[in-house]
Amino acid sequence: MQPPRVPPKLVIPDMPRPGDRFTSVYKLLQNLYGLKDAGRTWGQFLHKGLIDRGWQQSSIDSCLYTKQDIILVLYVDDACLMSPNKALINKEIKSLQEQYNLTDDGELQDYLGTRFTKLPDGSILLEQPRMIQQILEMVRLTADQVKTHDSPASSANILDKDPDGKAHDYPWNYRSVVGSLSYLQAMICPDLTMAVQQCARFCNDPKESAGTCT
């Protein structure tokens, strides 16, 4: 989703050369991508267009809008429409295309790195294979080397500080891996929360035992 395209009209003024005395500044007539307030301007522009079309913004999450039986999720310029009524979705897409340069990618399959698979029973499976593969590469493991464990982890299995243990010396950054696991559990794997929380407690001074658990 993007603002409407403006007919190409590029005016390049004479720019000062190094060493030239130049006491004037250029004034932008419109916002420019990359400026510090560009995101805010885009958000205001998009919000107004949605409100004018009858959408209501959630009071809990500003990225969430609802209208009749449709839910709209936004992340900057990536939008996801969800509804049991496909005709309503198509109608809203056409309405939004009147103001925005919007492309329809069809049925939801991948959104912000998360893969969506609709199962025969009507439920939806969420996966992040690229993120998982990235974590495996960080710890220098292949899929066939990974051992499976029950999840969620038992609250009885508490990782202690191990003050006399050997310092973490694995060839990977402990904090980076724990941070990636934390992102994964927050996005699609809440069953990892207990295990990740235990590992995150020792990011400041991880021991070999903590690295093994990770």
PDB file of N, CA and C in Angstrom, residues 162-169 205-210:
ATOM      1  N   ASP A 162      24.728 -20.950  38.362  1.00  0.00           N
ATOM      2  CA  ASP A 162      25.935 -21.753  38.172  1.00  0.00           C
ATOM      3  C   ASP A 162      27.194 -20.891  38.349  1.00  0.00           C
ATOM      4  N   PRO A 163      27.372 -20.287  39.542  1.00  0.00           N
ATOM      5  CA  PRO A 163      28.482 -19.341  39.749  1.00  0.00           C
ATOM      6  C   PRO A 163      29.870 -19.943  39.553  1.00  0.00           C
ATOM      7  N   ASP A 164      30.007 -21.230  39.796  1.00  0.00           N
ATOM      8  CA  ASP A 164      31.321 -21.870  39.652  1.00  0.00           C
ATOM      9  C   ASP A 164      31.490 -22.565  38.301  1.00  0.00           C
ATOM     10  N   GLY A 165      30.493 -22.412  37.434  1.00  0.00           N
ATOM     11  CA  GLY A 165      30.548 -23.086  36.145  1.00  0.00           C
ATOM     12  C   GLY A 165      31.485 -22.405  35.161  1.00  0.00           C
ATOM     13  N   LYS A 166      31.806 -23.121  34.112  1.00  0.00           N
ATOM     14  CA  LYS A 166      32.679 -22.606  33.062  1.00  0.00           C
ATOM     15  C   LYS A 166      31.948 -21.539  32.257  1.00  0.00           C
ATOM     16  N   ALA A 167      32.656 -20.472  31.900  1.00  0.00           N
ATOM     17  CA  ALA A 167      32.041 -19.385  31.141  1.00  0.00           C
ATOM     18  C   ALA A 167      31.613 -19.866  29.756  1.00  0.00           C
ATOM     19  N   HIS A 168      30.573 -19.257  29.253  1.00  0.00           N
ATOM     20  CA  HIS A 168      30.065 -19.592  27.917  1.00  0.00           C
ATOM     21  C   HIS A 168      31.147 -19.318  26.874  1.00  0.00           C
ATOM     22  N   ASP A 169      31.530 -20.336  26.132  1.00  0.00           N
ATOM     23  CA  ASP A 169      32.563 -20.149  25.113  1.00  0.00           C
ATOM     24  C   ASP A 169      32.167 -20.777  23.780  1.00  0.00           C
ATOM     25  N   ASP A 205      26.033 -12.635  32.133  1.00  0.00           N
ATOM     26  CA  ASP A 205      27.214 -13.464  32.398  1.00  0.00           C
ATOM     27  C   ASP A 205      26.854 -14.932  32.185  1.00  0.00           C
ATOM     28  N   PRO A 206      26.626 -15.330  30.942  1.00  0.00           N
ATOM     29  CA  PRO A 206      26.191 -16.709  30.687  1.00  0.00           C
ATOM     30  C   PRO A 206      27.298 -17.724  30.939  1.00  0.00           C
ATOM     31  N   LYS A 207      26.909 -18.839  31.509  1.00  0.00           N
ATOM     32  CA  LYS A 207      27.834 -19.948  31.721  1.00  0.00           C
ATOM     33  C   LYS A 207      27.616 -20.995  30.620  1.00  0.00           C
ATOM     34  N   GLU A 208      28.506 -21.953  30.587  1.00  0.00           N
ATOM     35  CA  GLU A 208      28.392 -23.005  29.579  1.00  0.00           C
ATOM     36  C   GLU A 208      27.079 -23.766  29.726  1.00  0.00           C
ATOM     37  N   SER A 209      26.629 -23.936  30.964  1.00  0.00           N
ATOM     38  CA  SER A 209      25.369 -24.644  31.209  1.00  0.00           C
ATOM     39  C   SER A 209      24.188 -23.899  30.591  1.00  0.00           C
ATOM     40  N   ALA A 210      24.222 -22.559  30.664  1.00  0.00           N
ATOM     41  CA  ALA A 210      23.148 -21.763  30.063  1.00  0.00           C
ATOM     42  C   ALA A 210      23.190 -21.873  28.546  1.00  0.00           C
TER      43      ALA A 210
END
